[in-house]
XYZ file of C-alpha atoms in Angstrom:
742
model
C 107.101 121.587 135.607
C 107.992 124.098 133.051
C 105.596 125.621 130.626
C 105.647 128.553 128.080
C 105.109 132.053 129.140
C 101.421 133.314 128.911
C 100.363 129.587 128.747
C 96.358 129.439 128.212
C 95.881 125.589 128.521
C 92.397 125.366 127.209
C 93.427 127.584 123.921
C 96.402 125.598 123.861
C 94.396 122.409 123.970
C 92.343 123.557 121.081
C 95.226 124.372 118.765
C 96.513 120.837 119.555
C 93.292 119.285 118.418
C 91.635 118.401 121.627
C 87.979 118.874 121.814
C 86.791 121.077 124.969
C 85.583 117.847 126.848
C 88.522 116.193 125.920
C 90.628 118.998 127.922
C 88.094 118.409 130.636
C 88.780 114.635 130.680
C 92.470 115.241 130.771
C 92.210 117.532 133.883
C 89.764 114.673 135.417
C 92.616 112.244 135.123
C 95.393 114.277 136.252
C 93.446 116.135 138.888
C 95.120 119.291 137.976
C 95.854 121.542 135.066
C 98.118 119.769 132.599
C 101.301 121.538 131.202
C 102.080 122.205 127.761
C 104.104 119.028 127.538
C 101.323 116.928 128.998
C 98.670 118.345 126.639
C 101.210 117.594 123.756
C 101.079 113.932 124.987
C 97.401 113.841 125.061
C 96.821 115.362 121.661
C 98.959 112.809 119.701
C 97.793 109.911 121.811
C 93.964 110.931 121.460
C 94.489 111.910 117.803
C 92.300 109.722 115.466
C 95.458 108.296 114.103
C 96.480 106.666 117.402
C 93.235 106.426 119.736
C 90.964 105.273 116.899
C 88.200 107.240 118.920
C 85.677 107.617 116.021
C 86.173 103.889 114.645
C 86.886 101.622 117.669
C 83.313 100.768 118.260
C 82.549 99.418 114.811
C 86.110 98.012 114.731
C 85.230 95.558 117.810
C 82.396 94.140 115.697
C 84.911 92.472 113.124
C 85.606 88.606 113.661
C 89.116 88.451 115.392
C 89.504 84.741 116.357
C 90.387 81.668 114.636
C 92.053 78.306 115.405
C 95.351 79.325 113.708
C 95.480 83.085 115.280
C 98.349 83.301 117.660
C 97.603 87.238 117.995
C 94.410 88.942 117.687
C 93.872 92.341 116.548
C 95.091 94.988 118.707
C 97.166 92.563 120.807
C 100.595 93.009 119.104
C 102.450 94.991 116.552
C 100.976 93.079 114.084
C 98.691 90.028 113.145
C 100.168 86.455 113.661
C 99.064 83.309 112.126
C 100.244 79.773 112.773
C 101.113 78.358 109.373
C 102.407 74.659 110.830
C 105.679 73.182 110.967
C 106.562 75.086 114.002
C 106.263 78.532 111.887
C 103.842 81.545 112.042
C 103.398 84.468 109.721
C 103.248 88.021 110.633
C 101.571 90.510 108.545
C 99.961 93.923 108.620
C 98.788 96.877 106.401
C 98.999 100.543 107.187
C 98.656 103.792 105.585
C 100.953 106.895 104.971
C 98.535 108.975 103.049
C 99.080 112.566 104.237
C 102.682 112.430 104.480
C 102.807 111.173 100.884
C 100.266 114.133 99.667
C 102.867 116.583 100.887
C 106.385 115.009 100.015
C 105.633 111.860 98.242
C 109.126 110.319 98.209
C 109.685 110.278 101.925
C 105.988 109.793 102.757
C 105.834 106.525 100.902
C 109.336 105.380 102.079
C 108.892 105.759 105.393
C 105.567 104.120 105.233
C 107.564 101.023 104.010
C 110.003 101.423 106.616
C 107.349 101.691 109.299
C 105.395 98.534 108.393
C 108.412 96.573 108.286
C 109.466 97.345 111.679
C 106.262 96.312 112.901
C 107.058 92.886 111.622
C 110.531 92.423 112.874
C 109.635 93.796 116.426
C 107.714 90.832 116.864
C 110.666 88.663 115.836
C 109.855 87.783 112.300
C 111.760 88.267 109.339
C 110.067 90.527 106.543
C 109.874 88.305 103.373
C 107.395 90.155 101.244
C 106.014 93.673 100.667
C 102.894 94.680 98.904
C 101.183 98.030 98.299
C 97.938 99.783 97.378
C 97.964 103.046 95.955
C 95.437 105.573 94.610
C 96.036 108.887 92.757
C 94.007 111.398 91.211
C 93.033 112.410 87.402
C 95.648 110.696 85.099
C 95.964 113.586 83.036
C 96.876 115.936 85.861
C 100.530 117.009 86.450
C 100.280 116.918 90.086
C 98.967 112.912 89.661
C 101.980 112.374 87.534
C 104.429 114.284 90.237
C 102.895 112.147 93.096
C 103.218 109.008 91.421
C 106.714 109.356 90.612
C 107.562 110.259 93.963
C 105.669 107.422 95.728
C 106.861 104.851 93.502
C 110.482 105.970 93.796
C 110.240 106.309 97.561
C 108.905 102.679 97.851
C 111.162 101.540 95.223
C 114.243 103.000 96.913
C 113.703 102.223 100.348
C 112.159 98.478 99.984
C 115.023 97.825 97.241
C 117.732 98.986 99.504
C 116.267 97.199 102.467
C 116.113 93.967 100.620
C 112.690 92.588 100.720
C 110.862 91.623 97.648
C 107.504 93.338 96.278
C 105.147 90.618 95.250
C 101.942 92.254 94.720
C 99.665 95.219 94.750
C 97.256 97.849 92.920
C 97.354 101.053 91.078
C 94.273 103.068 90.732
C 93.188 106.517 89.338
C 90.063 108.494 90.195
C 89.828 112.309 90.417
C 88.720 111.961 94.139
C 92.290 111.452 95.044
C 93.562 114.485 92.965
C 94.915 116.298 96.261
C 94.731 113.226 98.817
C 96.405 110.023 97.533
C 96.386 106.773 99.368
C 99.525 105.073 100.114
C 98.677 101.710 101.577
C 101.907 99.688 102.613
C 101.476 95.703 103.609
C 104.411 93.569 104.984
C 104.723 89.747 105.555
C 107.012 88.086 107.708
C 108.092 84.421 108.811
C 109.010 83.359 112.436
C 109.102 80.658 114.641
C 105.801 80.279 116.103
C 106.992 79.832 119.783
C 109.277 82.734 119.637
C 107.209 85.886 119.395
C 108.289 89.267 121.079
C 105.648 91.012 122.849
C 105.121 94.747 122.833
C 104.898 95.211 126.589
C 106.582 96.028 129.721
C 107.147 94.780 133.474
C 109.246 93.967 136.194
C 109.994 97.092 138.244
C 113.619 98.183 137.957
C 114.051 96.735 134.504
C 116.109 99.167 131.958
C 114.294 100.769 129.176
C 116.586 101.171 126.097
C 116.166 103.300 123.014
C 117.890 101.545 120.046
C 118.544 102.703 116.475
C 118.541 105.892 115.175
C 118.964 109.344 116.656
C 116.093 111.497 117.146
C 115.424 114.595 114.982
C 112.660 117.082 114.683
C 110.986 115.309 111.679
C 107.329 114.023 112.225
C 106.655 116.070 115.304
C 102.616 115.828 115.694
C 102.833 113.574 112.704
C 100.079 111.634 114.190
C 98.131 114.836 114.774
C 98.802 115.816 111.101
C 97.216 112.430 109.933
C 94.159 112.877 111.790
C 93.065 116.073 110.271
C 91.830 117.237 106.726
C 94.287 118.275 104.238
C 93.823 122.084 102.922
C 95.850 124.290 100.774
C 97.957 125.068 103.758
C 99.232 121.795 104.351
C 102.475 122.149 102.822
C 103.259 124.204 105.923
C 103.064 120.783 107.737
C 105.997 119.636 105.896
C 107.990 118.937 109.345
C 105.333 116.251 110.198
C 106.760 114.059 107.292
C 109.400 111.804 108.470
C 112.924 111.197 106.969
C 113.798 107.584 106.320
C 117.044 105.458 105.693
C 116.688 102.096 104.588
C 120.347 100.909 105.245
C 119.886 101.870 108.955
C 116.667 99.905 109.032
C 118.753 97.059 107.655
C 121.041 97.319 110.325
C 118.213 97.336 113.039
C 116.489 94.548 111.575
C 119.591 92.342 111.951
C 120.399 93.467 115.457
C 116.642 93.202 116.464
C 116.355 89.709 115.055
C 119.920 88.829 116.883
C 118.442 90.144 120.026
C 115.152 87.949 119.574
C 117.477 84.912 119.724
C 118.235 85.572 123.265
C 116.038 85.501 126.240
C 117.149 88.914 127.636
C 114.386 91.080 126.584
C 110.861 91.816 128.082
C 109.089 93.440 125.189
C 110.053 95.346 122.345
C 107.935 98.005 120.211
C 108.464 99.827 117.206
C 108.425 103.909 117.629
C 105.659 104.903 114.934
C 103.017 107.341 115.398
C 103.725 109.710 118.186
C 107.327 108.224 118.891
C 108.564 107.744 122.295
C 104.949 108.810 123.804
C 103.375 105.892 122.237
C 105.867 103.509 122.927
C 106.201 103.834 126.731
C 102.346 104.301 127.125
C 101.381 101.498 125.223
C 103.805 98.844 126.607
C 103.381 100.161 130.146
C 99.519 99.959 129.865
C 99.832 96.432 128.381
C 101.985 95.455 131.309
C 100.176 97.188 133.717
C 103.200 99.200 135.048
C 104.834 102.755 134.696
C 108.115 104.182 133.754
C 110.702 106.823 134.680
C 112.252 108.172 130.957
C 115.055 110.472 131.284
C 114.594 112.631 127.834
C 118.145 114.147 128.095
C 119.538 110.623 127.590
C 117.939 110.324 124.384
C 120.372 110.679 121.502
C 119.227 113.580 119.212
C 120.180 114.829 115.857
C 119.773 118.532 116.793
C 120.779 120.357 119.924
C 118.593 122.127 122.660
C 115.561 119.963 121.669
C 112.499 120.775 123.782
C 111.171 117.655 125.888
C 107.708 117.654 123.943
C 109.817 117.436 120.512
C 111.850 114.594 121.921
C 108.487 112.727 123.182
C 106.415 113.318 120.079
C 109.105 112.985 117.183
C 108.494 110.296 114.861
C 111.884 110.077 113.333
C 112.340 106.650 111.609
C 114.240 103.727 112.396
C 113.719 103.601 116.214
C 112.337 101.066 118.819
C 112.036 100.794 122.495
C 113.095 97.608 124.135
C 112.624 96.627 127.921
C 115.508 94.708 129.168
C 115.823 92.285 132.010
C 117.966 93.724 134.755
C 121.610 92.277 134.673
C 121.316 91.539 130.984
C 122.195 94.961 129.855
C 125.643 94.282 128.686
C 124.373 91.725 126.261
C 122.052 94.016 124.480
C 124.774 96.917 124.136
C 127.011 94.345 122.622
C 124.572 93.348 120.027
C 123.713 96.961 119.053
C 127.340 97.928 119.346
C 128.199 95.305 116.809
C 125.658 96.655 114.229
C 127.038 100.178 114.914
C 123.552 101.455 116.415
C 122.565 103.593 119.349
C 121.767 101.671 122.237
C 121.198 103.877 125.194
C 119.337 103.267 128.645
C 116.886 105.918 128.917
C 114.625 105.059 131.865
C 113.265 102.010 134.053
C 110.056 100.182 134.801
C 108.356 101.497 137.820
C 105.221 100.436 139.792
C 102.010 101.623 137.768
C 100.624 103.248 136.497
C 102.384 106.628 136.048
C 104.783 107.678 133.424
C 107.268 110.270 134.339
C 109.271 112.168 131.976
C 112.429 114.143 133.083
C 114.766 116.399 131.538
C 117.913 117.256 133.059
C 116.493 116.074 136.379
C 113.426 118.035 136.206
C 110.015 116.384 135.929
C 108.344 117.928 132.780
C 105.466 115.620 132.765
C 103.562 112.800 134.523
C 100.450 111.121 133.107
C 98.685 107.786 133.969
C 99.816 105.359 131.285
C 96.580 103.760 130.902
C 94.894 107.152 130.553
C 96.250 107.520 127.013
C 95.835 104.548 125.044
C 93.025 102.528 123.188
C 91.078 100.431 125.339
C 92.250 102.636 128.455
C 91.168 106.174 129.015
C 91.293 107.313 125.501
C 87.906 108.668 124.234
C 85.458 106.955 122.580
C 82.738 108.298 120.057
C 79.808 106.641 118.159
C 79.321 109.281 115.165
C 76.032 110.041 113.354
C 75.705 108.571 110.075
C 72.965 108.631 107.060
C 72.483 107.614 103.753
C 74.058 110.053 101.222
C 71.491 111.336 98.246
C 73.353 109.591 95.621
C 72.986 106.218 96.912
C 69.347 106.142 95.594
C 70.138 107.433 92.455
C 72.888 104.697 91.872
C 70.405 101.893 92.895
C 67.866 103.406 90.308
C 70.163 103.443 87.070
C 69.645 100.651 84.866
C 72.855 99.785 82.504
C 70.717 97.884 80.129
C 69.248 101.179 78.847
C 72.561 102.384 77.369
C 73.106 101.397 73.512
C 75.388 98.959 72.472
C 78.325 100.479 70.943
C 78.428 99.069 67.160
C 82.314 98.440 67.303
C 83.168 96.277 70.481
C 86.794 95.929 69.009
C 86.992 99.698 69.645
C 85.860 99.532 72.880
C 88.050 96.489 73.902
C 91.444 98.634 72.905
C 90.295 101.574 74.462
C 89.556 99.512 77.935
C 92.705 97.865 77.957
C 94.736 101.243 76.899
C 93.058 102.775 80.375
C 95.189 103.042 83.265
C 92.991 101.880 85.560
C 92.791 98.373 83.737
C 96.244 98.223 81.897
C 99.332 96.763 83.069
C 101.179 98.503 85.841
C 104.553 97.461 84.692
C 105.949 101.168 84.851
C 105.405 100.884 88.667
C 106.271 97.429 89.258
C 109.395 97.567 87.056
C 111.003 99.946 89.676
C 110.729 97.268 92.556
C 112.969 94.525 93.161
C 110.892 91.404 92.989
C 113.247 88.920 93.125
C 116.047 89.741 95.995
C 115.818 86.951 98.594
C 115.138 84.158 96.274
C 111.800 83.279 97.766
C 109.245 84.861 95.247
C 107.603 81.874 93.243
C 105.544 84.196 91.253
C 108.301 85.977 89.253
C 108.589 83.691 86.137
C 105.023 82.221 86.678
C 102.515 84.916 87.681
C 99.567 84.180 89.692
C 96.674 85.837 90.737
C 98.129 86.399 94.348
C 101.898 86.815 95.025
C 103.733 83.446 95.979
C 106.259 83.143 98.861
C 108.166 80.084 99.187
C 108.677 79.006 102.893
C 111.878 77.285 102.905
C 112.468 74.000 104.425
C 108.713 73.110 104.070
C 106.284 71.849 101.558
C 104.276 75.176 102.125
C 104.374 78.383 100.650
C 102.357 81.375 101.598
C 100.097 83.452 99.080
C 99.659 87.141 99.566
C 97.317 89.754 97.919
C 95.678 93.116 98.197
C 92.399 94.244 96.938
C 89.876 96.734 96.930
C 87.494 98.188 94.050
C 86.502 101.449 95.749
C 84.179 102.019 92.797
C 82.151 99.362 94.143
C 82.301 100.366 97.828
C 81.073 103.915 96.824
C 78.107 102.386 94.985
C 76.921 100.326 98.032
C 79.651 100.109 100.895
C 78.266 96.989 102.582
C 78.283 94.902 99.329
C 81.357 96.728 97.738
C 83.307 95.866 100.899
C 81.998 91.912 100.851
C 83.317 92.049 97.104
C 86.729 93.390 98.266
C 87.212 90.482 100.857
C 85.907 87.839 98.246
C 88.070 89.021 95.657
C 91.014 88.663 97.771
C 90.126 85.154 98.780
C 89.410 84.390 95.038
C 92.943 85.518 94.160
C 94.212 83.284 96.906
C 92.253 80.304 95.801
C 93.097 80.832 92.268
C 96.880 80.776 92.997
C 96.428 77.157 94.947
C 96.200 78.562 98.448
C 93.580 78.470 101.225
C 92.507 81.738 102.596
C 93.780 82.342 106.204
C 93.160 85.593 107.684
C 93.087 89.488 106.596
C 94.497 92.841 107.836
C 92.617 96.013 106.553
C 93.442 99.692 105.807
C 90.356 101.750 106.142
C 90.619 104.857 104.097
C 87.840 107.308 104.483
C 86.565 111.008 104.653
C 85.858 112.822 107.696
C 83.995 110.942 110.342
C 82.270 113.991 111.398
C 80.535 113.906 108.177
C 77.594 111.652 108.533
C 77.481 110.521 104.892
C 81.233 109.770 105.120
C 80.750 107.831 108.015
C 77.865 106.090 106.693
C 80.301 104.534 104.125
C 82.477 103.548 106.745
C 79.885 101.705 108.877
C 78.479 99.982 105.744
C 81.954 98.572 104.904
C 82.581 97.249 108.265
C 79.342 95.431 108.089
C 80.063 93.962 104.594
C 83.721 92.901 105.553
C 82.465 91.475 108.796
C 80.047 89.352 106.967
C 82.378 88.201 104.357
C 85.271 87.616 106.705
C 82.882 85.112 108.694
C 81.959 83.463 105.580
C 85.420 82.858 104.352
C 86.637 82.159 107.901
C 89.388 84.649 107.726
C 89.393 86.681 110.824
C 90.641 90.100 110.937
C 94.044 90.415 112.437
C 94.467 94.139 112.690
C 95.183 96.975 110.133
C 94.930 100.829 110.104
C 92.149 103.444 109.956
C 92.810 106.417 108.015
C 89.817 109.123 108.267
C 90.266 112.844 106.947
C 91.300 111.846 103.364
C 89.715 114.541 101.560
C 90.800 117.951 100.366
C 89.644 121.559 100.688
C 89.811 123.122 97.371
C 88.573 126.590 96.403
C 86.243 126.013 99.550
C 84.941 122.827 98.492
C 85.509 119.602 100.321
C 85.886 116.478 98.329
C 86.045 113.091 100.131
C 88.014 110.139 98.398
C 86.435 107.199 97.322
C 85.683 104.960 100.400
C 88.392 102.442 100.238
C 88.924 99.734 102.587
C 91.899 97.923 101.235
C 91.843 94.258 102.307
C 95.339 92.613 102.663
C 95.102 88.709 102.699
C 97.484 85.739 103.411
C 96.412 82.086 102.366
C 98.753 78.966 103.172
C 99.594 76.633 99.876
C 99.784 73.177 101.798
C 101.907 71.808 98.931
C 104.014 73.826 96.328
C 102.593 71.319 93.885
C 99.012 73.210 94.182
C 100.626 76.671 93.096
C 98.581 77.705 90.060
C 99.836 80.429 87.485
C 97.308 82.675 85.664
C 98.607 82.259 82.333
C 97.717 79.540 79.424
C 100.658 77.143 78.951
C 100.343 75.651 75.629
C 97.925 75.559 72.705
C 95.577 73.096 72.958
C 94.438 73.891 76.647
C 90.747 74.016 77.014
C 89.438 76.964 78.568
C 86.452 76.754 80.852
C 84.425 79.399 82.865
C 83.675 78.531 86.423
C 80.459 80.762 87.520
C 77.506 82.041 85.347
C 77.918 84.295 82.214
C 76.534 87.648 83.345
C 76.003 90.847 81.435
C 75.752 92.955 84.601
C 77.675 96.312 83.490
C 77.254 97.963 86.823
C 80.105 100.045 88.269
C 82.410 98.385 85.598
C 85.191 100.404 84.044
C 83.460 100.088 80.844
C 80.434 101.876 82.170
C 82.520 104.626 83.669
C 84.806 105.541 81.141
C 83.166 104.457 77.698
C 79.588 105.460 78.719
C 80.716 108.297 81.181
C 78.252 106.755 83.498
C 79.676 107.349 87.341
C 76.734 106.388 89.439
C 75.369 102.812 89.363
C 74.937 99.706 91.460
C 77.464 97.208 92.654
C 78.008 94.563 90.135
C 76.254 91.321 90.676
C 77.323 89.487 93.730
C 75.895 86.546 95.776
C 78.251 85.760 98.950
C 76.970 82.235 99.201
C 77.747 81.585 95.358
C 81.098 83.045 95.863
C 82.039 80.848 98.619
C 80.562 77.677 96.624
C 82.843 78.864 93.942
C 86.045 79.070 95.785
C 85.262 75.545 97.418
C 84.852 73.889 94.014
C 87.964 75.726 92.697
C 90.175 74.863 95.573
C 88.835 71.310 95.303
C 89.860 71.211 91.569
C 93.417 72.667 92.290
C 94.366 70.300 94.755
C 93.231 67.512 92.572
C 95.757 68.599 90.072
C 93.201 69.106 87.315
C 93.782 72.917 86.739
C 96.838 74.315 84.566
C 95.823 77.846 85.091
C 93.228 79.825 86.803
C 92.483 83.553 86.582
C 89.350 85.393 88.087
C 87.159 87.935 86.302
C 87.505 91.237 87.742
C 88.503 94.789 86.390
C 87.755 95.128 82.714
C 85.786 91.783 82.566
C 86.148 88.734 80.762
C 87.923 90.108 77.776
C 90.743 91.518 80.080
C 90.947 88.210 81.820
C 91.453 86.198 78.361
C 94.170 88.890 77.464
C 96.129 88.613 80.461
C 95.949 84.790 80.490
C 97.273 85.061 76.707
C 100.063 87.672 77.374
C 103.018 85.790 79.059
C 103.263 83.343 76.418
C 101.899 85.049 73.519
C 99.035 82.147 73.133
C 96.071 83.262 71.669
C 92.396 82.042 72.272
C 89.323 81.226 70.471
C 86.135 81.469 72.621
C 82.366 81.395 72.072
C 80.460 83.858 74.348
C 76.641 84.058 74.716
C 73.786 84.595 77.068
C 73.174 88.203 77.180
C 74.417 91.509 75.652
C 77.880 90.961 74.175
C 79.454 94.380 75.616
C 78.062 93.156 79.314
C 79.338 89.855 78.819
C 82.997 90.791 77.753
C 83.285 94.133 79.578
C 80.883 93.759 82.746
C 82.278 92.999 86.015
C 79.721 90.569 87.746
C 81.539 88.840 90.462
C 82.070 84.931 91.013
C 83.763 84.115 87.727
C 86.923 82.546 87.153
C 88.631 81.210 83.754
C 90.512 78.095 84.390
C 92.708 76.098 81.620
C 92.793 72.581 81.668
C 94.456 69.847 79.309
C 92.186 68.832 76.696
C 91.887 65.405 77.848
C 90.692 66.671 81.245
C 87.786 68.989 80.276
C 85.091 66.527 80.109
C 85.940 65.257 83.558
C 86.410 68.676 85.149
C 83.319 69.966 83.794
C 81.413 66.995 85.142
C 82.904 67.335 88.746
C 82.247 71.091 88.663
C 78.794 70.281 87.988
C 78.500 67.387 90.243
C 79.646 69.720 92.842
C 76.485 71.964 92.327
C 78.935 74.744 90.261
C 77.818 76.229 86.951
C 80.492 75.502 84.264
C 80.767 75.948 80.819
C 83.509 75.216 78.021
C 84.368 78.653 76.414
C 87.129 77.513 74.077
C 90.664 76.899 73.476
C 93.957 78.128 73.440
C 95.326 78.527 69.895
C 96.901 80.730 67.405
C 97.936 84.280 68.382
C 94.759 86.199 68.401
C 91.843 86.892 70.320
C 89.098 85.365 68.697
C 85.643 85.711 70.211
C 82.521 84.201 68.513
C 84.592 83.655 65.279
C 85.828 87.448 65.144
C 89.591 88.462 65.952
C 89.735 91.357 68.389
C 93.445 91.686 67.575
C 96.885 89.738 68.089
C 98.217 89.195 71.546
C 101.021 91.089 70.578
C 99.374 94.138 69.328
C 96.815 94.059 72.216
C 99.597 93.715 74.495
C 101.448 96.534 73.125
C 98.367 98.700 74.041
C 98.098 97.071 77.471
C 101.677 97.098 78.723
C 102.352 100.657 77.059
C 99.368 102.638 78.863
C 101.094 103.732 82.093
C 104.457 104.352 80.117
C 102.720 106.673 77.956
C 100.670 108.443 80.176
C 104.111 109.243 82.524
C 105.869 110.184 79.217
């Protein structure tokens, strides 16, 4: 086995990111000193990005099973949920944070490409994309540069690939200055009995690499994603992959054509750690080994070294294990789509993975020693409550003076980029390609995807208010799940399952790990309440920057991606007022709690406070009552009260058709009632003739409900006073992000 001259294995292991005890563990597994290529293999597979070594203990506490779950978390490339009619929905969310911080265009583009491959390697056709984006100070030129690059990368890749973007969120906070968060979600549809597993078995079966050629981009990308960003991180630019959406489109069609045959054993995307990850995970799952000949791998550069070929994260590639004797069928399909399809190895008796280069054995490792659930290390890290938490709990927002001009406050808030329309972003995405988006002309709280040939549709959303999670990780993450479910229900669907993207700081920092542990506890509690199992996702630690010697973690951001099932398309409910004369009803309680609201942060400059008022049992009851009213056909529009409070909700309901509202609001401080973000509140619009009946039904079901007023005129009128015309307020709301970027 070849290795560099003057090779010091312990020093090399440390440089590659392996801890001393991890190096010792490698020696124990192999029974000898590892060579450089083998150390490279362990360094990527035991990185946080691949092994989840600092998070898996807590991830195992999340609820994963349910009557409709066809693939539980960790079993396959993505989660799979039975939606009836012989169909299933595959979905997953993942991060591409560190690559996007260094090269925002390619970092974001390849994030989109990678998550789509996770979907179609299972045999599902991607039908919808969503994303959750976090950036730093909106006044910073770096923030604007990152935003432009990320949005263009998502738009160029997704638009070319031909999948509509149905939803997302964009949020700004100085904690993301150096380390933006780019979380991409993909949703696909397939026949429920045609899932392709990411497995390998059958001694002698051939192993193929298909898709693009392998280059030097993305080498040690998994290791790069498992460390802190520093002022020197630009030197890691080769760790950022380069994407080609047109090649991915060909790969999609070839893969789905292959899925219609019965000639494959298993298939897996080559994401983090490339060939290393695919060969080891598929082999471990099938209880077998592989002999892989690296010199047969199609490469973009000459004279690539074995470790470079193994660790490359070049995009648009997959590993396919084929039934022996069926090779020609596979070759014919990929030749039709003008893609590489090369036999690079065979399945062997377990458990060894053997990698050869020009006939020389360059690495030999047990497959199960590499992977999560096998021999990868598992740690339980220390955690402790940070000092800021007690300060936040002690602050009382009601001690702040109420502004004399709430109209000025309203204009200021709707003009802030965290509340204002994200049209500058969404206009760059194709939301209509494929003719399945049902929420383009009738926007709803969640995106709606038509399931053609059935009465059903799928509702999709991504949600997380990181400010709430920072204030109290357990309650804040419960709110994230609850708000996702609320958006699904407001749109006429029943929540089904979630995927998550857990973005936190350094796990070796006890205070950052405390945030992570609290978020997992809150997510688990809420998912059990809403019966939405966790189908998988992604953990992204080390989201922080070292700036002038000071380490700054991002706000803890456990992004929740949720799908729901619309049983009948008649139940699809828009968020906008449909016509003058409709009556507006508040489901839930009036509440003037301003804690952690954008109003408190941006108007009063108060960064630390509690989470907004939240009762999980009450929230669950609200959603049950709301869903019942929608399925009875009583509700014409529904929109939840969230960022920006009740005022923003009313404006967003008015904007699509330009219809004003005239409402009465009382029961506490008016600034808190209008701009506070207390949870478990939804504004619904009903026909005037139905208002009394809807109120009675809500009260009979044990839910608070109150008539706010009616839809009429062209202004937003509150307690008899106009806050401005819908059109003038809309100019502020719709133009804020354009103004920032111009």
